[in-house]
PDB file of C-alpha atoms in Angstrom:
ATOM      1  CA  ASN A 927      43.720-149.350-153.096  1.00  0.00           C
ATOM      2  CA  LEU A 928      42.341-150.781-156.323  1.00  0.00           C
ATOM      3  CA  LEU A 929      43.513-149.592-159.724  1.00  0.00           C
ATOM      4  CA  ILE A 930      40.741-150.443-162.177  1.00  0.00           C
ATOM      5  CA  ALA A 931      40.652-149.727-165.901  1.00  0.00           C
ATOM      6  CA  GLN A 932      40.113-151.309-169.267  1.00  0.00           C
ATOM      7  CA  ALA A 933      42.681-153.711-170.673  1.00  0.00           C
ATOM      8  CA  LYS A 934      45.881-152.408-172.290  1.00  0.00           C
ATOM      9  CA  VAL A 935      45.807-148.841-170.927  1.00  0.00           C
ATOM     10  CA  GLY A 936      49.016-149.121-168.880  1.00  0.00           C
ATOM     11  CA  LYS A 937      47.828-149.981-165.350  1.00  0.00           C
ATOM     12  CA  THR A 938      50.686-152.409-164.672  1.00  0.00           C
ATOM     13  CA  THR A 939      53.361-150.093-166.047  1.00  0.00           C
ATOM     14  CA  MET A 940      51.961-147.157-164.088  1.00  0.00           C
ATOM     15  CA  ALA A 941      51.885-149.145-160.835  1.00  0.00           C
ATOM     16  CA  GLU A 942      55.432-150.459-161.381  1.00  0.00           C
ATOM     17  CA  ASN A 943      56.713-146.957-162.129  1.00  0.00           C
ATOM     18  CA  LEU A 944      55.077-145.599-158.972  1.00  0.00           C
ATOM     19  CA  ALA A 945      56.656-148.401-156.929  1.00  0.00           C
ATOM     20  CA  LEU A 946      60.095-147.731-158.413  1.00  0.00           C
ATOM     21  CA  THR A 947      59.714-144.015-157.709  1.00  0.00           C
ATOM     22  CA  ILE A 948      59.055-144.815-154.045  1.00  0.00           C
ATOM     23  CA  ALA A 949      61.951-147.309-153.905  1.00  0.00           C
ATOM     24  CA  ALA A 950      64.366-144.766-155.342  1.00  0.00           C
ATOM     25  CA  GLY A 951      63.224-142.067-152.928  1.00  0.00           C
ATOM     26  CA  TYR A 952      62.425-139.839-155.886  1.00  0.00           C
ATOM     27  CA  ASN A 953      60.252-136.888-154.964  1.00  0.00           C
ATOM     28  CA  SER A 954      57.572-136.889-157.695  1.00  0.00           C
ATOM     29  CA  TYR A 955      55.597-139.112-160.032  1.00  0.00           C
ATOM     30  CA  LEU A 956      53.434-137.800-162.869  1.00  0.00           C
ATOM     31  CA  ASP A 957      54.210-134.283-161.643  1.00  0.00           C
ATOM     32  CA  LYS A 958      52.731-135.019-158.200  1.00  0.00           C
ATOM     33  CA  PRO A 959      54.739-135.171-154.970  1.00  0.00           C
ATOM     34  CA  VAL A 960      55.535-138.626-153.599  1.00  0.00           C
ATOM     35  CA  TRP A 961      56.181-139.240-149.942  1.00  0.00           C
ATOM     36  CA  SER A 962      57.484-142.607-148.883  1.00  0.00           C
ATOM     37  CA  GLY A 963      58.828-142.121-145.369  1.00  0.00           C
ATOM     38  CA  GLU A 964      61.886-143.920-144.037  1.00  0.00           C
ATOM     39  CA  ASN A 965      60.973-147.352-145.421  1.00  0.00           C
ATOM     40  CA  LYS A 966      61.465-147.294-149.179  1.00  0.00           C
ATOM     41  CA  ARG A 967      61.095-151.035-149.751  1.00  0.00           C
ATOM     42  CA  VAL A 968      58.543-151.972-152.406  1.00  0.00           C
ATOM     43  CA  MET A 969      57.261-155.328-153.554  1.00  0.00           C
ATOM     44  CA  ILE A 970      55.813-156.048-156.989  1.00  0.00           C
ATOM     45  CA  LEU A 971      53.890-159.313-157.166  1.00  0.00           C
ATOM     46  CA  SER A 972      53.114-159.971-160.801  1.00  0.00           C
ATOM     47  CA  LEU A 973      50.774-162.931-160.965  1.00  0.00           C
ATOM     48  CA  GLU A 974      49.616-162.059-164.503  1.00  0.00           C
ATOM     49  CA  GLU A 975      52.900-162.035-166.410  1.00  0.00           C
ATOM     50  CA  PHE A 976      55.556-164.684-166.520  1.00  0.00           C
ATOM     51  CA  TYR A 977      58.979-163.635-165.236  1.00  0.00           C
ATOM     52  CA  THR A 978      60.509-163.429-168.709  1.00  0.00           C
ATOM     53  CA  GLY A 979      57.630-161.340-170.055  1.00  0.00           C
ATOM     54  CA  ARG A 980      58.166-158.448-167.690  1.00  0.00           C
ATOM     55  CA  THR A 981      61.957-158.568-167.340  1.00  0.00           C
ATOM     56  CA  GLU A 982      62.799-156.375-170.346  1.00  0.00           C
ATOM     57  CA  ARG A 983      60.235-153.731-169.373  1.00  0.00           C
ATOM     58  CA  ASN A 984      61.472-153.712-165.777  1.00  0.00           C
ATOM     59  CA  LYS A 985      65.121-153.337-166.913  1.00  0.00           C
ATOM     60  CA  LYS A 986      64.153-150.221-168.889  1.00  0.00           C
ATOM     61  CA  GLN A 987      62.225-148.836-165.921  1.00  0.00           C
ATOM     62  CA  LEU A 988      65.194-149.360-163.588  1.00  0.00           C
ATOM     63  CA  LEU A 989      67.555-147.717-166.061  1.00  0.00           C
ATOM     64  CA  HIS A 990      65.311-144.677-166.415  1.00  0.00           C
ATOM     65  CA  MET A 991      65.095-144.223-162.644  1.00  0.00           C
ATOM     66  CA  ASP A 992      68.883-144.697-162.335  1.00  0.00           C
ATOM     67  CA  LEU A 993      69.323-141.692-164.628  1.00  0.00           C
ATOM     68  CA  LEU A 994      66.961-139.593-162.510  1.00  0.00           C
ATOM     69  CA  VAL A 995      68.523-140.393-159.146  1.00  0.00           C
ATOM     70  CA  ARG A 996      72.058-140.865-160.497  1.00  0.00           C
ATOM     71  CA  ASN A 997      72.817-144.108-158.676  1.00  0.00           C
ATOM     72  CA  ARG A 998      71.775-147.746-158.388  1.00  0.00           C
ATOM     73  CA  ASP A 999      71.866-148.137-154.619  1.00  0.00           C
ATOM     74  CA  TRP A1000      68.083-148.032-154.426  1.00  0.00           C
ATOM     75  CA  HIS A1001      67.712-151.340-156.335  1.00  0.00           C
ATOM     76  CA  GLU A1002      67.926-153.203-153.010  1.00  0.00           C
ATOM     77  CA  ASN A1003      64.561-151.625-152.136  1.00  0.00           C
ATOM     78  CA  VAL A1004      62.778-153.464-154.973  1.00  0.00           C
ATOM     79  CA  LEU A1005      61.460-156.959-154.385  1.00  0.00           C
ATOM     80  CA  VAL A1006      59.521-159.098-156.839  1.00  0.00           C
ATOM     81  CA  LEU A1007      57.686-162.391-156.817  1.00  0.00           C
ATOM     82  CA  PRO A1008      60.220-165.230-157.030  1.00  0.00           C
ATOM     83  CA  LYS A1009      60.265-167.282-160.251  1.00  0.00           C
ATOM     84  CA  GLU A1010      58.889-170.248-158.340  1.00  0.00           C
ATOM     85  CA  GLY A1011      56.194-168.156-156.677  1.00  0.00           C
ATOM     86  CA  PRO A1012      52.515-168.983-157.124  1.00  0.00           C
ATOM     87  CA  ARG A1013      50.544-167.787-160.146  1.00  0.00           C
ATOM     88  CA  PHE A1014      47.272-167.803-158.196  1.00  0.00           C
ATOM     89  CA  ILE A1015      46.437-167.016-154.575  1.00  0.00           C
ATOM     90  CA  GLU A1016      43.321-169.079-153.912  1.00  0.00           C
ATOM     91  CA  THR A1017      43.597-171.424-150.943  1.00  0.00           C
ATOM     92  CA  ASP A1018      44.052-170.589-147.276  1.00  0.00           C
ATOM     93  CA  GLU A1019      47.624-171.900-147.609  1.00  0.00           C
ATOM     94  CA  ASP A1020      48.265-169.553-150.560  1.00  0.00           C
ATOM     95  CA  TRP A1021      47.010-166.584-148.532  1.00  0.00           C
ATOM     96  CA  GLU A1022      49.209-167.603-145.590  1.00  0.00           C
ATOM     97  CA  TRP A1023      52.217-167.848-147.930  1.00  0.00           C
ATOM     98  CA  LEU A1024      51.463-164.379-149.320  1.00  0.00           C
ATOM     99  CA  LEU A1025      51.190-162.808-145.872  1.00  0.00           C
ATOM    100  CA  LYS A1026      54.422-164.479-144.714  1.00  0.00           C
ATOM    101  CA  TYR A1027      56.250-163.411-147.895  1.00  0.00           C
ATOM    102  CA  ILE A1028      55.176-159.787-147.482  1.00  0.00           C
ATOM    103  CA  ASN A1029      55.818-159.815-143.707  1.00  0.00           C
ATOM    104  CA  LYS A1030      59.336-161.160-144.203  1.00  0.00           C
ATOM    105  CA  ALA A1031      60.237-158.406-146.691  1.00  0.00           C
ATOM    106  CA  LYS A1032      58.463-155.570-144.840  1.00  0.00           C
ATOM    107  CA  PRO A1033      57.717-153.396-147.885  1.00  0.00           C
ATOM    108  CA  ALA A1034      56.129-149.991-147.375  1.00  0.00           C
ATOM    109  CA  PHE A1035      54.309-150.357-150.701  1.00  0.00           C
ATOM    110  CA  THR A1036      53.086-153.553-152.359  1.00  0.00           C
ATOM    111  CA  VAL A1037      51.613-153.987-155.848  1.00  0.00           C
ATOM    112  CA  ILE A1038      49.617-157.101-156.722  1.00  0.00           C
ATOM    113  CA  ASP A1039      48.793-157.702-160.370  1.00  0.00           C
ATOM    114  CA  SER A1040      45.970-158.722-160.537  1.00  0.00           C
ATOM    115  CA  LEU A1041      42.720-159.138-158.655  1.00  0.00           C
ATOM    116  CA  SER A1042      41.589-161.910-161.006  1.00  0.00           C
ATOM    117  CA  ARG A1043      44.389-164.155-159.661  1.00  0.00           C
ATOM    118  CA  LEU A1044      43.173-163.791-156.071  1.00  0.00           C
ATOM    119  CA  HIS A1045      39.693-165.271-155.958  1.00  0.00           C
ATOM    120  CA  GLY A1046      39.835-168.628-157.699  1.00  0.00           C
ATOM    121  CA  SER A1047      37.034-169.714-159.945  1.00  0.00           C
ATOM    122  CA  ASN A1048      34.299-167.923-158.003  1.00  0.00           C
ATOM    123  CA  ALA A1049      32.738-164.990-159.815  1.00  0.00           C
ATOM    124  CA  ILE A1050      34.032-161.702-158.449  1.00  0.00           C
ATOM    125  CA  GLU A1051      30.539-160.305-159.052  1.00  0.00           C
ATOM    126  CA  ASP A1052      29.254-162.579-156.257  1.00  0.00           C
ATOM    127  CA  SER A1053      29.083-160.356-153.188  1.00  0.00           C
ATOM    128  CA  SER A1054      30.265-163.100-150.814  1.00  0.00           C
ATOM    129  CA  THR A1055      33.355-163.711-152.996  1.00  0.00           C
ATOM    130  CA  CYS A1056      34.078-159.989-153.130  1.00  0.00           C
ATOM    131  CA  ILE A1057      33.575-159.507-149.385  1.00  0.00           C
ATOM    132  CA  ARG A1058      35.902-162.428-148.541  1.00  0.00           C
ATOM    133  CA  LEU A1059      38.534-161.168-150.964  1.00  0.00           C
ATOM    134  CA  MET A1060      38.457-157.647-149.541  1.00  0.00           C
ATOM    135  CA  GLN A1061      38.690-159.058-146.005  1.00  0.00           C
ATOM    136  CA  ARG A1062      41.794-161.039-146.979  1.00  0.00           C
ATOM    137  CA  LEU A1063      43.415-158.015-148.599  1.00  0.00           C
ATOM    138  CA  ARG A1064      42.590-155.844-145.583  1.00  0.00           C
ATOM    139  CA  ASN A1065      44.128-158.496-143.343  1.00  0.00           C
ATOM    140  CA  ILE A1066      47.392-158.222-145.302  1.00  0.00           C
ATOM    141  CA  VAL A1067      47.391-154.433-144.997  1.00  0.00           C
ATOM    142  CA  GLU A1068      46.848-154.602-141.250  1.00  0.00           C
ATOM    143  CA  LYS A1069      49.192-157.489-140.427  1.00  0.00           C
ATOM    144  CA  ALA A1070      52.000-156.541-142.813  1.00  0.00           C
ATOM    145  CA  ALA A1071      51.693-152.759-142.339  1.00  0.00           C
ATOM    146  CA  THR A1072      52.044-152.168-146.060  1.00  0.00           C
ATOM    147  CA  THR A1073      50.189-149.916-148.463  1.00  0.00           C
ATOM    148  CA  LEU A1074      48.584-152.230-150.990  1.00  0.00           C
ATOM    149  CA  LEU A1075      47.733-151.447-154.608  1.00  0.00           C
ATOM    150  CA  VAL A1076      45.832-154.196-156.415  1.00  0.00           C
ATOM    151  CA  ILE A1077      45.336-153.963-160.159  1.00  0.00           C
ATOM    152  CA  HIS A1078      42.030-155.105-161.642  1.00  0.00           C
ATOM    153  CA  HIS A1079      41.715-155.727-165.353  1.00  0.00           C
ATOM    154  CA  THR A1080      38.131-155.233-166.426  1.00  0.00           C
ATOM    155  CA  SER A1081      36.501-157.502-168.947  1.00  0.00           C
ATOM    156  CA  LYS A1082      36.661-156.266-172.482  1.00  0.00           C
ATOM    157  CA  ILE A1083      33.703-153.886-172.533  1.00  0.00           C
ATOM    158  CA  GLY A1084      34.237-152.428-175.982  1.00  0.00           C
ATOM    159  CA  THR A1085      33.692-148.715-176.259  1.00  0.00           C
ATOM    160  CA  GLU A1086      31.442-148.465-173.202  1.00  0.00           C
ATOM    161  CA  PRO A1087      32.738-146.119-170.489  1.00  0.00           C
ATOM    162  CA  LEU A1088      33.889-147.802-167.297  1.00  0.00           C
ATOM    163  CA  THR A1089      31.182-147.621-164.629  1.00  0.00           C
ATOM    164  CA  LEU A1090      30.450-149.255-161.281  1.00  0.00           C
ATOM    165  CA  ALA A1091      27.986-151.522-163.093  1.00  0.00           C
ATOM    166  CA  ASN A1092      30.507-152.996-165.554  1.00  0.00           C
ATOM    167  CA  MET A1093      33.708-152.728-163.502  1.00  0.00           C
ATOM    168  CA  ALA A1094      33.771-156.390-162.424  1.00  0.00           C
TER     169      ALA A1094
END
């Protein structure tokens, strides 16, 4: 799954909140039912933000969910990128590391923020770059048996509506 929208509309926060809802076993998100099955482990791989930048927001999100479910036991279901983790996934070795990291944790739901950190310096608009990237992401889904949500931050397109033509 790709979550694509203009910058600063809340994609990361929305994806994190959905992941935390699944981890807590809560039954709805944005007034829609959520089903997560037996495995409630989630992984949030934030390649865009430094650890310290997202910590305060994540603390508030955890606290809010604690109030809804009335316990903190579910925190063990939430995994994040380690401080020393990579900021870009570009080389074959990086992709192997990512697959091993996800496979070891066995999350049911994985969020990667963002697509721009996954394809190196090649233009995402290049069809061969895009095809290779989608193949690598599909490989993770199949080999790690996780649902994958990748966030894509569009270029600043001003007041133009988001379309297939300007999405990349």
